[in-house]
PDB file of C-alpha atoms in Angstrom:
ATOM      1  CA  ASP J 865     -26.102   2.566  -7.447  1.00 95.00           C
ATOM      2  CA  VAL J 866     -22.538   4.532  -7.766  1.00 97.00           C
ATOM      3  CA  VAL J 867     -20.716   3.070 -10.103  1.00 98.00           C
ATOM      4  CA  MET J 868     -16.645   4.024  -8.926  1.00 98.00           C
ATOM      5  CA  THR J 869     -14.579   3.867 -12.100  1.00 98.00           C
ATOM      6  CA  GLN J 870     -10.781   3.177 -11.402  1.00 98.00           C
ATOM      7  CA  THR J 871      -7.829   3.910 -13.833  1.00 97.00           C
ATOM      8  CA  PRO J 872      -5.217   2.292 -15.014  1.00 97.00           C
ATOM      9  CA  VAL J 873      -6.168  -1.311 -13.675  1.00 97.00           C
ATOM     10  CA  SER J 874      -2.556  -2.000 -13.363  1.00 97.00           C
ATOM     11  CA  LEU J 875       0.963   0.083 -13.318  1.00 96.00           C
ATOM     12  CA  SER J 876       4.798  -0.651 -13.723  1.00 97.00           C
ATOM     13  CA  LEU J 877       6.613   1.466 -12.059  1.00 96.00           C
ATOM     14  CA  ALA J 878      10.279   1.688 -10.613  1.00 96.00           C
ATOM     15  CA  ILE J 879      11.228   3.074  -7.806  1.00 96.00           C
ATOM     16  CA  GLY J 880      11.500   6.828  -7.210  1.00 96.00           C
ATOM     17  CA  GLN J 881       9.268   7.440 -10.039  1.00 97.00           C
ATOM     18  CA  PRO J 882       5.708   9.058  -9.756  1.00 97.00           C
ATOM     19  CA  ALA J 883       2.474   7.387 -10.141  1.00 97.00           C
ATOM     20  CA  SER J 884      -1.527   8.871 -10.684  1.00 98.00           C
ATOM     21  CA  ILE J 885      -4.448   7.026 -10.237  1.00 98.00           C
ATOM     22  CA  SER J 886      -7.703   8.019 -11.434  1.00 98.00           C
ATOM     23  CA  CYS J 887     -11.010   7.191  -9.807  1.00 98.00           C
ATOM     24  CA  LYS J 888     -14.529   8.813 -11.072  1.00 98.00           C
ATOM     25  CA  SER J 889     -17.814   7.962  -9.603  1.00 98.00           C
ATOM     26  CA  SER J 890     -21.215   8.324 -11.503  1.00 98.00           C
ATOM     27  CA  GLN J 891     -22.676  11.117  -9.332  1.00 97.00           C
ATOM     28  CA  SER J 892     -21.626  13.488  -7.248  1.00 97.00           C
ATOM     29  CA  LEU J 893     -20.459  12.517  -3.815  1.00 97.00           C
ATOM     30  CA  LEU J 894     -20.416  15.741  -2.674  1.00 95.00           C
ATOM     31  CA  GLY J 895     -23.267  15.116   0.149  1.00 92.00           C
ATOM     32  CA  THR J 896     -25.570  16.946   1.930  1.00 92.00           C
ATOM     33  CA  SER J 897     -23.471  17.688   5.244  1.00 91.00           C
ATOM     34  CA  GLY J 898     -21.402  18.656   2.980  1.00 93.00           C
ATOM     35  CA  LYS J 899     -18.535  16.502   2.885  1.00 95.00           C
ATOM     36  CA  THR J 900     -17.292  14.408   0.082  1.00 97.00           C
ATOM     37  CA  PHE J 901     -16.597  10.922   1.192  1.00 96.00           C
ATOM     38  CA  LEU J 902     -14.242   9.414  -0.878  1.00 97.00           C
ATOM     39  CA  ASN J 903     -11.708   7.487   0.445  1.00 97.00           C
ATOM     40  CA  TRP J 904      -8.675   5.788  -0.331  1.00 98.00           C
ATOM     41  CA  ILE J 905      -7.297   2.573   0.903  1.00 98.00           C
ATOM     42  CA  LEU J 906      -4.507   0.150  -0.007  1.00 98.00           C
ATOM     43  CA  GLN J 907      -4.088  -3.699   0.251  1.00 98.00           C
ATOM     44  CA  ARG J 908      -0.440  -5.107   0.018  1.00 97.00           C
ATOM     45  CA  PRO J 909       0.097  -8.780  -0.895  1.00 94.00           C
ATOM     46  CA  GLY J 910      -1.758 -11.241   1.223  1.00 94.00           C
ATOM     47  CA  GLN J 911      -2.777  -8.370   3.603  1.00 97.00           C
ATOM     48  CA  SER J 912      -5.689  -6.924   4.856  1.00 97.00           C
ATOM     49  CA  PRO J 913      -6.982  -3.228   3.074  1.00 97.00           C
ATOM     50  CA  LYS J 914      -5.158  -0.423   5.140  1.00 97.00           C
ATOM     51  CA  ARG J 915      -6.367   3.211   5.193  1.00 96.00           C
ATOM     52  CA  LEU J 916      -4.365   5.669   3.477  1.00 98.00           C
ATOM     53  CA  ILE J 917      -6.402   9.210   2.824  1.00 98.00           C
ATOM     54  CA  TYR J 918     -10.396   9.988   3.942  1.00 97.00           C
ATOM     55  CA  GLN J 919     -12.785  12.807   2.504  1.00 97.00           C
ATOM     56  CA  VAL J 920     -10.898  13.207  -0.773  1.00 97.00           C
ATOM     57  CA  SER J 921      -7.327  14.677   0.385  1.00 98.00           C
ATOM     58  CA  LYS J 922      -6.796  13.700   4.375  1.00 97.00           C
ATOM     59  CA  LEU J 923      -3.998  11.672   4.656  1.00 97.00           C
ATOM     60  CA  TYR J 924      -3.924   9.193   7.733  1.00 97.00           C
ATOM     61  CA  SER J 925      -1.390   9.923  10.429  1.00 95.00           C
ATOM     62  CA  GLU J 926       0.783   7.386   9.679  1.00 96.00           C
ATOM     63  CA  VAL J 927       0.713   8.024   5.459  1.00 97.00           C
ATOM     64  CA  PRO J 928       3.985   8.916   3.709  1.00 97.00           C
ATOM     65  CA  ASP J 929       3.578  12.497   2.572  1.00 96.00           C
ATOM     66  CA  ARG J 930       4.532  11.084  -0.570  1.00 98.00           C
ATOM     67  CA  PHE J 931       0.881  10.426  -0.938  1.00 98.00           C
ATOM     68  CA  SER J 932      -1.613  12.933  -1.997  1.00 98.00           C
ATOM     69  CA  GLY J 933      -5.448  13.002  -2.471  1.00 98.00           C
ATOM     70  CA  SER J 934      -7.420  15.430  -4.965  1.00 98.00           C
ATOM     71  CA  GLY J 935     -10.458  16.121  -6.664  1.00 97.00           C
ATOM     72  CA  SER J 936     -14.192  17.184  -6.488  1.00 94.00           C
ATOM     73  CA  GLU J 937     -18.104  15.772  -7.272  1.00 95.00           C
ATOM     74  CA  THR J 938     -17.026  12.959  -9.804  1.00 97.00           C
ATOM     75  CA  GLU J 939     -13.316  13.507 -10.407  1.00 98.00           C
ATOM     76  CA  PHE J 940     -10.616  11.904  -8.099  1.00 98.00           C
ATOM     77  CA  THR J 941      -6.622  11.602  -8.052  1.00 98.00           C
ATOM     78  CA  LEU J 942      -4.326   9.838  -5.999  1.00 98.00           C
ATOM     79  CA  LYS J 943      -0.360  10.441  -6.804  1.00 98.00           C
ATOM     80  CA  ILE J 944       2.754   9.292  -5.031  1.00 98.00           C
ATOM     81  CA  SER J 945       5.359  11.432  -5.634  1.00 98.00           C
ATOM     82  CA  ARG J 946       7.739   8.999  -5.634  1.00 97.00           C
ATOM     83  CA  VAL J 947       7.381   5.232  -5.816  1.00 97.00           C
ATOM     84  CA  GLU J 948       8.661   3.161  -3.142  1.00 96.00           C
ATOM     85  CA  ALA J 949       8.850  -0.572  -2.453  1.00 95.00           C
ATOM     86  CA  GLU J 950       6.294  -0.612   0.145  1.00 95.00           C
ATOM     87  CA  ASP J 951       4.035   0.777  -2.089  1.00 97.00           C
ATOM     88  CA  LEU J 952       3.324  -2.079  -3.606  1.00 96.00           C
ATOM     89  CA  GLY J 953      -0.442  -3.836  -4.113  1.00 97.00           C
ATOM     90  CA  VAL J 954      -3.977  -2.635  -5.005  1.00 98.00           C
ATOM     91  CA  TYR J 955      -5.332   0.717  -4.541  1.00 98.00           C
ATOM     92  CA  TYR J 956      -8.969   1.361  -3.977  1.00 98.00           C
ATOM     93  CA  CYS J 957     -11.284   3.831  -4.091  1.00 98.00           C
ATOM     94  CA  TRP J 958     -14.538   3.846  -1.974  1.00 97.00           C
ATOM     95  CA  GLN J 959     -17.537   6.156  -1.606  1.00 97.00           C
ATOM     96  CA  GLY J 960     -19.210   6.272   1.770  1.00 95.00           C
ATOM     97  CA  THR J 961     -21.435   8.855   0.466  1.00 95.00           C
ATOM     98  CA  HIS J 962     -24.266   7.260  -0.439  1.00 95.00           C
ATOM     99  CA  PHE J 963     -25.962   3.991   0.605  1.00 94.00           C
ATOM    100  CA  PRO J 964     -24.906   1.343  -1.193  1.00 95.00           C
ATOM    101  CA  GLN J 965     -20.927   2.495  -0.463  1.00 96.00           C
ATOM    102  CA  THR J 966     -19.391   1.303  -2.991  1.00 97.00           C
ATOM    103  CA  PHE J 967     -15.689   0.856  -4.561  1.00 97.00           C
ATOM    104  CA  GLY J 968     -13.564   0.867  -7.707  1.00 98.00           C
ATOM    105  CA  GLY J 969     -12.268  -2.417  -9.225  1.00 98.00           C
ATOM    106  CA  GLY J 970      -8.645  -1.482  -8.363  1.00 98.00           C
ATOM    107  CA  THR J 971      -5.478  -0.616  -9.604  1.00 98.00           C
ATOM    108  CA  LYS J 972      -2.465  -3.216  -9.045  1.00 98.00           C
ATOM    109  CA  LEU J 973       0.796  -1.219  -8.605  1.00 98.00           C
ATOM    110  CA  GLU J 974       3.682  -3.664  -9.392  1.00 96.00           C
ATOM    111  CA  LEU J 975       7.618  -2.551  -9.385  1.00 89.00           C
ATOM    112  CA  LYS J 976       9.652  -2.958 -12.259  1.00 87.00           C
TER     113      LYS J 976
ATOM    114  CA  GLU U 623      -4.427   0.421  19.595  1.00 95.00           C
ATOM    115  CA  VAL U 624      -7.516  -0.443  17.827  1.00 96.00           C
ATOM    116  CA  GLN U 625      -7.827  -3.692  17.140  1.00 98.00           C
ATOM    117  CA  LEU U 626     -10.896  -6.086  14.858  1.00 98.00           C
ATOM    118  CA  VAL U 627     -10.852  -9.396  15.046  1.00 98.00           C
ATOM    119  CA  GLU U 628     -13.271 -11.534  13.435  1.00 98.00           C
ATOM    120  CA  SER U 629     -14.640 -15.083  13.593  1.00 98.00           C
ATOM    121  CA  GLY U 630     -17.135 -17.649  12.696  1.00 98.00           C
ATOM    122  CA  GLY U 631     -15.867 -18.692   9.125  1.00 97.00           C
ATOM    123  CA  GLY U 632     -15.885 -21.550   7.527  1.00 97.00           C
ATOM    124  CA  LEU U 633     -17.455 -24.405   5.528  1.00 98.00           C
ATOM    125  CA  VAL U 634     -21.344 -24.395   4.870  1.00 98.00           C
ATOM    126  CA  GLN U 635     -23.426 -26.116   2.481  1.00 98.00           C
ATOM    127  CA  PRO U 636     -25.570 -23.539   0.224  1.00 98.00           C
ATOM    128  CA  GLY U 637     -28.743 -22.662   2.116  1.00 98.00           C
ATOM    129  CA  ARG U 638     -27.364 -22.831   5.452  1.00 98.00           C
ATOM    130  CA  SER U 639     -26.612 -20.415   8.055  1.00 98.00           C
ATOM    131  CA  LEU U 640     -23.477 -18.620   9.397  1.00 98.00           C
ATOM    132  CA  LYS U 641     -22.891 -16.153  11.964  1.00 98.00           C
ATOM    133  CA  LEU U 642     -20.067 -14.038  11.634  1.00 98.00           C
ATOM    134  CA  SER U 643     -18.443 -12.022  14.970  1.00 98.00           C
ATOM    135  CA  CYS U 644     -16.163  -9.149  14.753  1.00 98.00           C
ATOM    136  CA  LEU U 645     -14.265  -8.314  18.103  1.00 98.00           C
ATOM    137  CA  ALA U 646     -13.623  -4.464  18.810  1.00 98.00           C
ATOM    138  CA  SER U 647     -10.632  -2.807  21.385  1.00 98.00           C
ATOM    139  CA  GLY U 648      -8.787  -0.170  21.593  1.00 97.00           C
ATOM    140  CA  PHE U 649     -11.283   2.253  21.003  1.00 97.00           C
ATOM    141  CA  THR U 650     -14.587   3.088  22.588  1.00 97.00           C
ATOM    142  CA  PHE U 651     -16.899   0.691  20.449  1.00 98.00           C
ATOM    143  CA  SER U 652     -19.813   2.192  20.582  1.00 97.00           C
ATOM    144  CA  ASN U 653     -19.106   5.682  19.798  1.00 97.00           C
ATOM    145  CA  TYR U 654     -18.133   4.182  15.627  1.00 97.00           C
ATOM    146  CA  GLY U 655     -20.639   2.906  13.180  1.00 97.00           C
ATOM    147  CA  MET U 656     -19.062  -0.326  11.585  1.00 98.00           C
ATOM    148  CA  ASN U 657     -19.306  -2.096   8.289  1.00 97.00           C
ATOM    149  CA  TRP U 658     -18.630  -5.553   6.571  1.00 98.00           C
ATOM    150  CA  ILE U 659     -17.150  -5.612   3.957  1.00 98.00           C
ATOM    151  CA  ARG U 660     -16.182  -9.138   1.929  1.00 98.00           C
ATOM    152  CA  GLN U 661     -13.832 -10.029  -1.034  1.00 98.00           C
ATOM    153  CA  ALA U 662     -14.397 -13.211  -3.102  1.00 98.00           C
ATOM    154  CA  PRO U 663     -11.308 -14.895  -4.042  1.00 97.00           C
ATOM    155  CA  GLY U 664      -8.830 -12.944  -6.209  1.00 95.00           C
ATOM    156  CA  LYS U 665     -11.345 -10.207  -6.563  1.00 97.00           C
ATOM    157  CA  GLY U 666     -12.348  -6.642  -5.276  1.00 97.00           C
ATOM    158  CA  LEU U 667     -14.070  -5.576  -2.528  1.00 98.00           C
ATOM    159  CA  GLU U 668     -18.048  -5.456  -1.838  1.00 98.00           C
ATOM    160  CA  TRP U 669     -19.457  -3.627   0.506  1.00 97.00           C
ATOM    161  CA  VAL U 670     -22.074  -5.369   2.264  1.00 98.00           C
ATOM    162  CA  ALA U 671     -23.596  -3.821   5.130  1.00 98.00           C
ATOM    163  CA  SER U 672     -23.262  -0.918   7.632  1.00 97.00           C
ATOM    164  CA  ILE U 673     -24.538  -0.080  11.173  1.00 97.00           C
ATOM    165  CA  SER U 674     -24.806   3.000  12.778  1.00 97.00           C
ATOM    166  CA  SER U 675     -22.983   3.604  16.283  1.00 97.00           C
ATOM    167  CA  SER U 676     -26.472   2.754  18.339  1.00 96.00           C
ATOM    168  CA  SER U 677     -28.265   0.618  15.391  1.00 96.00           C
ATOM    169  CA  SER U 678     -29.838   3.555  14.859  1.00 97.00           C
ATOM    170  CA  TYR U 679     -29.454   3.324  11.297  1.00 96.00           C
ATOM    171  CA  ILE U 680     -28.625  -0.185   9.229  1.00 97.00           C
ATOM    172  CA  TYR U 681     -27.736  -0.031   5.281  1.00 97.00           C
ATOM    173  CA  TYR U 682     -27.411  -3.046   3.263  1.00 97.00           C
ATOM    174  CA  ALA U 683     -26.316  -4.103  -0.439  1.00 97.00           C
ATOM    175  CA  ASP U 684     -28.872  -5.376  -2.872  1.00 97.00           C
ATOM    176  CA  THR U 685     -26.876  -8.806  -2.717  1.00 97.00           C
ATOM    177  CA  VAL U 686     -27.892  -9.806   0.684  1.00 98.00           C
ATOM    178  CA  LYS U 687     -30.689  -7.807   1.955  1.00 98.00           C
ATOM    179  CA  GLY U 688     -33.556  -9.929   3.045  1.00 97.00           C
ATOM    180  CA  ARG U 689     -30.704 -12.758   4.089  1.00 98.00           C
ATOM    181  CA  PHE U 690     -28.054 -10.897   6.243  1.00 98.00           C
ATOM    182  CA  THR U 691     -28.745  -8.751   9.552  1.00 98.00           C
ATOM    183  CA  ILE U 692     -26.221  -6.925  10.738  1.00 98.00           C
ATOM    184  CA  SER U 693     -26.663  -6.267  14.686  1.00 98.00           C
ATOM    185  CA  ARG U 694     -23.931  -5.061  17.231  1.00 98.00           C
ATOM    186  CA  ASP U 695     -23.337  -5.109  21.391  1.00 98.00           C
ATOM    187  CA  ASN U 696     -21.979  -2.488  22.768  1.00 98.00           C
ATOM    188  CA  ALA U 697     -21.920  -3.710  26.108  1.00 98.00           C
ATOM    189  CA  LYS U 698     -19.812  -6.556  24.378  1.00 98.00           C
ATOM    190  CA  ASN U 699     -18.131  -4.766  22.075  1.00 98.00           C
ATOM    191  CA  THR U 700     -19.072  -6.776  18.931  1.00 98.00           C
ATOM    192  CA  LEU U 701     -20.384  -6.925  15.605  1.00 98.00           C
ATOM    193  CA  TYR U 702     -22.053  -9.303  13.979  1.00 98.00           C
ATOM    194  CA  LEU U 703     -23.355 -10.490  10.695  1.00 98.00           C
ATOM    195  CA  GLN U 704     -25.814 -13.218  10.647  1.00 98.00           C
ATOM    196  CA  MET U 705     -26.130 -15.252   7.258  1.00 98.00           C
ATOM    197  CA  THR U 706     -28.925 -17.225   6.384  1.00 98.00           C
ATOM    198  CA  SER U 707     -30.151 -19.021   2.884  1.00 98.00           C
ATOM    199  CA  LEU U 708     -26.238 -18.692   1.847  1.00 98.00           C
ATOM    200  CA  ARG U 709     -25.471 -18.755  -1.774  1.00 98.00           C
ATOM    201  CA  SER U 710     -21.876 -19.997  -3.517  1.00 98.00           C
ATOM    202  CA  GLU U 711     -21.102 -16.455  -4.807  1.00 98.00           C
ATOM    203  CA  ASP U 712     -21.443 -15.364  -0.714  1.00 98.00           C
ATOM    204  CA  THR U 713     -17.565 -17.054  -0.723  1.00 98.00           C
ATOM    205  CA  ALA U 714     -15.543 -14.464   0.432  1.00 98.00           C
ATOM    206  CA  LEU U 715     -13.106 -12.737   2.560  1.00 98.00           C
ATOM    207  CA  TYR U 716     -15.752 -11.203   5.202  1.00 98.00           C
ATOM    208  CA  TYR U 717     -13.782  -8.040   6.688  1.00 98.00           C
ATOM    209  CA  CYS U 718     -15.630  -5.793   9.460  1.00 98.00           C
ATOM    210  CA  ALA U 719     -14.192  -2.490   8.797  1.00 97.00           C
ATOM    211  CA  ARG U 720     -14.344   0.703  11.357  1.00 97.00           C
ATOM    212  CA  SER U 721     -16.445   4.170  10.863  1.00 91.00           C
ATOM    213  CA  THR U 722     -19.525   4.032   8.427  1.00 85.00           C
ATOM    214  CA  TYR U 723     -18.108   6.905   5.930  1.00 87.00           C
ATOM    215  CA  TYR U 724     -14.312   5.903   6.238  1.00 86.00           C
ATOM    216  CA  GLY U 725     -13.473   2.244   6.636  1.00 88.00           C
ATOM    217  CA  ASP U 726      -9.983   3.585   8.731  1.00 92.00           C
ATOM    218  CA  TYR U 727      -9.076   0.268  10.372  1.00 96.00           C
ATOM    219  CA  TRP U 728     -10.202  -3.301   9.090  1.00 97.00           C
ATOM    220  CA  GLY U 729     -10.074  -6.587  10.995  1.00 98.00           C
ATOM    221  CA  GLN U 730      -7.767  -9.266   9.162  1.00 97.00           C
ATOM    222  CA  GLY U 731     -10.901 -11.280   8.271  1.00 98.00           C
ATOM    223  CA  VAL U 732     -12.673 -14.290   8.037  1.00 98.00           C
ATOM    224  CA  MET U 733     -13.178 -16.931   5.441  1.00 98.00           C
ATOM    225  CA  VAL U 734     -16.557 -17.624   4.698  1.00 98.00           C
ATOM    226  CA  THR U 735     -17.257 -20.725   1.685  1.00 98.00           C
ATOM    227  CA  VAL U 736     -20.464 -21.829   0.742  1.00 98.00           C
ATOM    228  CA  SER U 737     -20.138 -25.322  -1.117  1.00 97.00           C
ATOM    229  CA  SER U 738     -21.864 -28.861  -1.156  1.00 95.00           C
TER     230      SER U 738
END
């Protein structure tokens, strides 16, 4: 199974500060289709997960452009240019390339 | 508006069965693969099973293989998860999510508690 390793486990940041979350996979997530199914989702407290980014770097239409995703093969990064209050919660990376699909352990973003 | 509404959860004894449903609306259900994903209390997310749009391809996590069955009825816009031989470690909030590879929309989840 593909192991997804997310770091850090938690982040405590003030509003306006940048954030960076790393996600590393134990094998390449480049699929035979030529696509890399690496997604980022956010679970706010008490809510179900919400979509953020798909295929490494593609933002869903409702996601603010302060979010960005990058990476390839086995190393991926989610960045927030300036953290806002609504960004708090747990961020998960999720690979959909290989079955069984697997999630990172999550990164909890807290506000200082 | 895309909506996914799970139902069928509850308290069940170990070894018993339960069937979850996920009613989809706001999109053409038969065009999308679907997933079940669960979250044990206070824990992270665990992928459980996926089914392609026409049910041609089905995948399971090893932890549920042979005990859980994912299925769908495209005429009823509904995704199912038949769970048998339930164990305490199956206790979780179960989400259905649209799109096999992206999980772009999630339901609110339904709680399954396995306990005697």
